[in-house]
Amino acid sequence: MSNQAITLNTLKKMKHSGEKITCLTAYDASFAKVLEDAGVEILLVGDSLGMVIQGHDSTLPVSINDMIYHTANVRRGSPNAFIMADMPFMSYANVEQTLKNAGRIMKQGGAQMVKLEGGAPFVERVKQLVDHGIPVCAHLGLMPQTVHKLGGYRVQGRDDNSAQKIADEAQAMQDAGADMLLLECIPAELGKKVTKLLDIPVIGIGAGPDCDAQVLVLQDVLGISQGHHPKFHRNFLEAADSIEAAVAMYVQAVKSGEYPAAEHCY
Ligand code: KIV
């Protein structure tokens, strides 16, 4: 349990010292407190809330007001964890809209960072956010907001060209000033390569054990999510006797390198 406020500097130091960083999604004050008490450094108010809280079959219906509402709840429950909030689908369609909506997430929600899905076409938007003092996490690999374009939730970066594109876009995002990167559903080898390439912390979900940080959706960790379970899914509550113990087990498994194991990787 830590009462020290986690900042971007804390997370950057952890990357450079080799200490694994833990991240879980949170959408409300009660769970945010449980996660903070267990020592989870980053709470991600993900637009996955559209699926696990609102019951939609994708993240697309989530609004900017939904994100602000849930981020503010999480901030009240967890004064010390580092809070990152997703910019929902079509809330960053141009620079002006991106600045306006990211500003609202920071001011009204109390987030310390915004996350947006996208690579090269979003470089200017990332630069503008950074110029206005808003820390950014760029989400690459599988980008769930593009599910209909992709034709499903599929592993990305399997062939040489698409793997190189992800690595190049990761570098471009760091060069644009992004302070963090999130990689979803890519081969473990590519996760390792990008993590080594960048100076900023790299969070993985289904991106192998070598990323600086791991994230999972809280409902997956507690075994209460519906529908298809991807390979990286692990129900920690199965082997624990309380929610608090399951979260503590997740933290311990990430810190020790026990999670993700080979069976969770592509
Ligand atoms: O929305 C979310 O929870 C996410 C994670 C799955 C990485 O972006």
Short mmCIF file of C-alpha atoms and ligand atoms in Angstrom, two decimals:
data_model
loop_
_atom_site.label_atom_id
_atom_site.label_comp_id
_atom_site.label_asym_id
_atom_site.label_seq_id
_atom_site.Cartn_x
_atom_site.Cartn_y
_atom_site.Cartn_z
CA MET A 1 0.00 0.00 0.00
CA SER A 2 1.40 3.40 -0.94
CA ASN A 3 0.14 6.88 -0.10
CA GLN A 4 2.69 8.55 -2.36
CA ALA A 5 1.18 10.36 -5.32
CA ILE A 6 2.27 8.71 -8.56
CA THR A 7 3.44 11.14 -11.22
CA LEU A 8 4.79 10.84 -14.72
CA ASN A 9 8.28 11.14 -13.24
CA THR A 10 7.63 8.18 -10.94
CA LEU A 11 6.58 6.10 -13.94
CA LYS A 12 9.54 7.18 -16.08
CA LYS A 13 11.94 6.30 -13.25
CA MET A 14 10.30 2.89 -12.94
CA LYS A 15 10.85 2.25 -16.64
CA HIS A 16 14.50 3.13 -16.36
CA SER A 17 15.05 1.10 -13.16
CA GLY A 18 13.30 -1.93 -14.68
CA GLU A 19 10.52 -2.09 -12.08
CA LYS A 20 7.32 -3.30 -13.74
CA ILE A 21 4.42 -0.84 -13.65
CA THR A 22 0.87 -2.01 -12.95
CA CYS A 23 -2.24 -0.58 -14.53
CA LEU A 24 -5.90 -1.61 -14.35
CA THR A 25 -9.06 -0.04 -15.65
CA ALA A 26 -11.32 1.72 -13.13
CA TYR A 27 -14.66 3.42 -13.61
CA ASP A 28 -15.89 4.27 -10.10
CA ALA A 29 -14.68 5.48 -6.71
CA SER A 30 -15.05 2.21 -4.76
CA PHE A 31 -12.92 0.12 -7.09
CA ALA A 32 -10.48 3.00 -7.59
CA LYS A 33 -9.78 2.91 -3.85
CA VAL A 34 -9.31 -0.87 -3.88
CA LEU A 35 -6.81 -0.55 -6.74
CA GLU A 36 -4.91 2.34 -5.16
CA ASP A 37 -4.71 0.48 -1.82
CA ALA A 38 -3.29 -2.56 -3.66
CA GLY A 39 -0.51 -0.39 -5.11
CA VAL A 40 -1.71 -0.18 -8.73
CA GLU A 41 0.21 2.78 -10.11
CA ILE A 42 -1.97 3.72 -13.12
CA LEU A 43 -5.77 3.70 -13.21
CA LEU A 44 -7.08 3.76 -16.76
CA VAL A 45 -10.59 5.13 -17.16
CA GLY A 46 -10.97 3.25 -20.41
CA ASP A 47 -13.72 3.64 -22.96
CA SER A 48 -14.08 -0.12 -22.37
CA LEU A 49 -16.66 1.23 -19.91
CA GLY A 50 -18.99 1.26 -22.90
CA MET A 51 -18.87 -2.54 -22.85
CA VAL A 52 -18.32 -3.52 -19.20
CA ILE A 53 -20.38 -0.77 -17.52
CA GLN A 54 -22.92 0.26 -20.15
CA GLY A 55 -23.40 -3.12 -21.84
CA HIS A 56 -22.75 -2.02 -25.43
CA ASP A 57 -21.02 -4.41 -27.84
CA SER A 58 -18.24 -1.92 -28.66
CA THR A 59 -16.63 1.25 -27.24
CA LEU A 60 -18.12 3.47 -29.97
CA PRO A 61 -21.22 4.80 -28.14
CA VAL A 62 -19.20 6.27 -25.23
CA SER A 63 -19.48 10.07 -24.99
CA ILE A 64 -17.13 12.70 -23.66
CA ASN A 65 -19.59 13.35 -20.81
CA ASP A 66 -19.48 9.64 -19.88
CA MET A 67 -15.69 9.83 -19.73
CA ILE A 68 -15.72 12.95 -17.56
CA TYR A 69 -18.31 11.47 -15.19
CA HIS A 70 -16.38 8.23 -14.66
CA THR A 71 -12.98 9.94 -14.48
CA ALA A 72 -14.22 12.30 -11.75
CA ASN A 73 -15.59 9.31 -9.79
CA VAL A 74 -12.25 7.50 -10.06
CA ARG A 75 -10.32 10.63 -9.04
CA ARG A 76 -12.44 10.98 -5.89
CA GLY A 77 -11.78 7.32 -4.96
CA SER A 78 -8.08 7.47 -5.71
CA PRO A 79 -6.27 10.69 -4.89
CA ASN A 80 -2.79 9.20 -5.38
CA ALA A 81 -2.74 6.85 -8.37
CA PHE A 82 -1.88 8.25 -11.81
CA ILE A 83 -5.15 8.63 -13.71
CA MET A 84 -5.30 8.29 -17.46
CA ALA A 85 -8.59 8.69 -19.33
CA ASP A 86 -9.55 7.67 -22.84
CA MET A 87 -10.69 10.15 -25.44
CA PRO A 88 -13.78 8.42 -26.83
CA PHE A 89 -14.57 7.68 -30.47
CA MET A 90 -14.86 10.85 -32.63
CA SER A 91 -13.99 13.20 -29.75
CA TYR A 92 -10.63 14.03 -31.37
CA ALA A 93 -11.55 14.28 -35.03
CA ASN A 94 -9.61 17.54 -35.53
CA VAL A 95 -7.15 19.66 -33.54
CA GLU A 96 -9.72 22.10 -32.18
CA GLN A 97 -12.08 19.37 -30.97
CA THR A 98 -9.16 17.40 -29.50
CA LEU A 99 -7.98 20.35 -27.41
CA LYS A 100 -11.47 21.21 -26.22
CA ASN A 101 -12.37 17.66 -25.19
CA ALA A 102 -8.99 16.78 -23.67
CA GLY A 103 -9.17 20.02 -21.69
CA ARG A 104 -12.57 19.00 -20.31
CA ILE A 105 -11.30 15.54 -19.29
CA MET A 106 -8.39 17.17 -17.44
CA LYS A 107 -10.34 20.08 -15.85
CA GLN A 108 -13.68 18.43 -15.07
CA GLY A 109 -12.55 14.81 -14.71
CA GLY A 110 -9.25 15.37 -12.95
CA ALA A 111 -7.24 13.08 -15.25
CA GLN A 112 -3.46 13.47 -15.45
CA MET A 113 -3.19 12.13 -19.00
CA VAL A 114 -5.42 11.45 -21.97
CA LYS A 115 -5.14 8.40 -24.21
CA LEU A 116 -6.05 8.41 -27.87
CA GLU A 117 -6.03 5.66 -30.47
CA GLY A 118 -3.97 6.31 -33.57
CA GLY A 119 -0.59 6.71 -35.21
CA ALA A 120 0.79 8.92 -37.98
CA PRO A 121 -2.41 10.86 -38.80
CA PHE A 122 -2.62 11.97 -35.16
CA VAL A 123 0.89 13.40 -34.77
CA GLU A 124 -0.25 17.04 -35.07
CA ARG A 125 -3.04 16.49 -32.53
CA VAL A 126 -0.55 14.99 -30.06
CA LYS A 127 1.88 17.91 -30.59
CA GLN A 128 -0.89 20.42 -29.91
CA LEU A 129 -1.99 18.64 -26.72
CA VAL A 130 1.59 18.51 -25.48
CA ASP A 131 2.11 22.20 -26.33
CA HIS A 132 -0.91 22.95 -24.13
CA GLY A 133 0.54 20.95 -21.21
CA ILE A 134 -1.65 17.88 -21.62
CA PRO A 135 0.25 14.57 -21.28
CA VAL A 136 -0.69 11.99 -23.92
CA CYS A 137 -0.62 8.21 -24.15
CA ALA A 138 -0.78 6.97 -27.75
CA HIS A 139 -2.64 3.66 -28.24
CA LEU A 140 -1.32 1.50 -31.12
CA GLY A 141 -1.74 -2.09 -32.33
CA LEU A 142 -5.34 -3.18 -32.00
CA MET A 143 -7.39 0.01 -31.75
CA PRO A 144 -10.89 -0.99 -30.63
CA GLN A 145 -12.46 2.26 -31.89
CA THR A 146 -11.67 1.06 -35.45
CA VAL A 147 -13.27 -2.37 -34.95
CA HIS A 148 -15.65 -1.99 -37.90
CA LYS A 149 -12.82 -0.99 -40.24
CA LEU A 150 -10.71 -3.92 -39.00
CA GLY A 151 -13.58 -6.38 -39.33
CA GLY A 152 -13.20 -7.59 -35.73
CA TYR A 153 -10.85 -7.58 -32.77
CA ARG A 154 -7.76 -9.06 -34.43
CA VAL A 155 -4.09 -9.35 -33.51
CA GLN A 156 -2.08 -6.62 -35.28
CA GLY A 157 1.53 -6.45 -36.50
CA ARG A 158 1.87 -10.10 -37.42
CA ASP A 159 3.70 -9.52 -40.73
CA ASP A 160 6.93 -7.57 -41.25
CA ASN A 161 5.31 -4.53 -42.90
CA SER A 162 2.60 -4.00 -40.32
CA ALA A 163 5.08 -4.66 -37.47
CA GLN A 164 7.45 -2.01 -38.90
CA LYS A 165 4.54 0.44 -39.27
CA ILE A 166 3.67 0.02 -35.57
CA ALA A 167 7.32 0.53 -34.56
CA ASP A 168 7.63 3.63 -36.79
CA GLU A 169 4.39 5.13 -35.49
CA ALA A 170 5.47 4.47 -31.89
CA GLN A 171 8.67 6.42 -32.57
CA ALA A 172 6.68 9.20 -34.27
CA MET A 173 4.39 9.49 -31.25
CA GLN A 174 7.35 9.76 -28.87
CA ASP A 175 8.92 12.36 -31.17
CA ALA A 176 5.63 14.31 -31.16
CA GLY A 177 5.86 14.49 -27.37
CA ALA A 178 3.70 11.58 -26.17
CA ASP A 179 4.72 10.60 -22.63
CA MET A 180 3.41 7.04 -22.79
CA LEU A 181 2.48 4.38 -25.30
CA LEU A 182 -0.04 1.57 -25.07
CA LEU A 183 0.25 -1.49 -27.31
CA GLU A 184 -2.72 -3.83 -27.66
CA CYS A 185 -2.80 -7.34 -29.14
CA ILE A 186 0.49 -7.61 -30.97
CA PRO A 187 3.18 -10.33 -31.06
CA ALA A 188 5.34 -10.41 -27.91
CA GLU A 189 8.50 -9.93 -30.01
CA LEU A 190 7.15 -6.64 -31.38
CA GLY A 191 6.16 -5.51 -27.87
CA LYS A 192 9.74 -6.14 -26.78
CA LYS A 193 11.23 -4.29 -29.78
CA VAL A 194 9.08 -1.17 -29.31
CA THR A 195 9.64 -1.10 -25.53
CA LYS A 196 13.41 -1.15 -26.10
CA LEU A 197 13.18 1.49 -28.82
CA LEU A 198 11.36 4.10 -26.73
CA ASP A 199 12.41 6.15 -23.70
CA ILE A 200 8.80 6.58 -22.54
CA PRO A 201 6.95 3.88 -20.57
CA VAL A 202 5.18 1.31 -22.76
CA ILE A 203 2.04 -0.36 -21.43
CA GLY A 204 1.03 -3.68 -22.94
CA ILE A 205 -2.22 -5.63 -23.12
CA GLY A 206 -1.67 -8.81 -25.05
CA ALA A 207 1.73 -7.40 -26.09
CA GLY A 208 4.03 -9.75 -24.20
CA PRO A 209 6.01 -9.74 -20.95
CA ASP A 210 8.70 -7.23 -21.95
CA CYS A 211 6.55 -4.09 -21.94
CA ASP A 212 7.30 -1.73 -19.04
CA ALA A 213 3.73 -1.99 -17.75
CA GLN A 214 0.74 -4.30 -18.05
CA VAL A 215 -2.91 -3.35 -18.12
CA LEU A 216 -6.07 -5.46 -17.97
CA VAL A 217 -9.74 -4.62 -17.81
CA LEU A 218 -10.77 -4.96 -14.15
CA GLN A 219 -13.83 -7.08 -15.00
CA ASP A 220 -11.52 -9.58 -16.76
CA VAL A 221 -9.27 -9.78 -13.68
CA LEU A 222 -12.39 -10.49 -11.59
CA GLY A 223 -13.78 -13.01 -14.09
CA ILE A 224 -17.08 -11.18 -14.59
CA SER A 225 -16.71 -9.95 -18.18
CA GLN A 226 -19.08 -11.33 -20.81
CA GLY A 227 -18.41 -12.73 -24.27
CA HIS A 228 -15.20 -13.84 -25.93
CA HIS A 229 -12.07 -13.89 -23.78
CA PRO A 230 -8.83 -13.08 -25.61
CA LYS A 231 -5.65 -15.07 -25.02
CA PHE A 232 -4.18 -12.55 -22.55
CA HIS A 233 -7.23 -12.79 -20.28
CA ARG A 234 -6.60 -14.14 -16.74
CA ASN A 235 -9.17 -14.43 -13.98
CA PHE A 236 -7.25 -13.66 -10.77
CA LEU A 237 -10.33 -14.00 -8.54
CA GLU A 238 -10.47 -17.74 -9.27
CA ALA A 239 -7.51 -18.32 -6.97
CA ALA A 240 -8.24 -15.55 -4.45
CA ASP A 241 -10.77 -15.28 -1.63
CA SER A 242 -11.65 -11.60 -2.10
CA ILE A 243 -11.57 -8.83 -4.69
CA GLU A 244 -8.75 -7.14 -2.75
CA ALA A 245 -6.73 -10.37 -2.77
CA ALA A 246 -7.31 -10.85 -6.52
CA VAL A 247 -6.05 -7.34 -7.27
CA ALA A 248 -3.05 -7.87 -4.96
CA MET A 249 -2.32 -11.13 -6.81
CA TYR A 250 -2.42 -9.27 -10.15
CA VAL A 251 0.02 -6.65 -8.84
CA GLN A 252 2.36 -9.33 -7.55
CA ALA A 253 2.14 -11.35 -10.80
CA VAL A 254 3.03 -8.32 -12.93
CA LYS A 255 5.82 -7.13 -10.63
CA SER A 256 7.41 -10.59 -10.54
CA GLY A 257 7.04 -11.16 -14.28
CA GLU A 258 4.78 -14.19 -13.71
CA TYR A 259 2.02 -12.45 -15.74
CA PRO A 260 1.82 -12.43 -18.71
CA ALA A 261 3.07 -16.01 -19.22
CA ALA A 262 3.71 -17.64 -22.59
CA GLU A 263 0.10 -18.82 -22.80
CA HIS A 264 -1.09 -15.17 -22.67
CA CYS A 265 1.11 -14.04 -25.59
CA TYR A 266 0.84 -13.89 -29.38
O1 KIV B 1 -10.57 1.11 -22.93
C1 KIV B 1 -9.76 0.41 -22.34
O2 KIV B 1 -10.00 -0.14 -21.27
C2 KIV B 1 -8.46 0.22 -22.97
C3 KIV B 1 -7.68 -0.97 -22.53
C4 KIV B 1 -8.29 -2.22 -23.01
C5 KIV B 1 -6.27 -0.87 -22.91
O3 KIV B 1 -8.07 0.97 -23.81
#
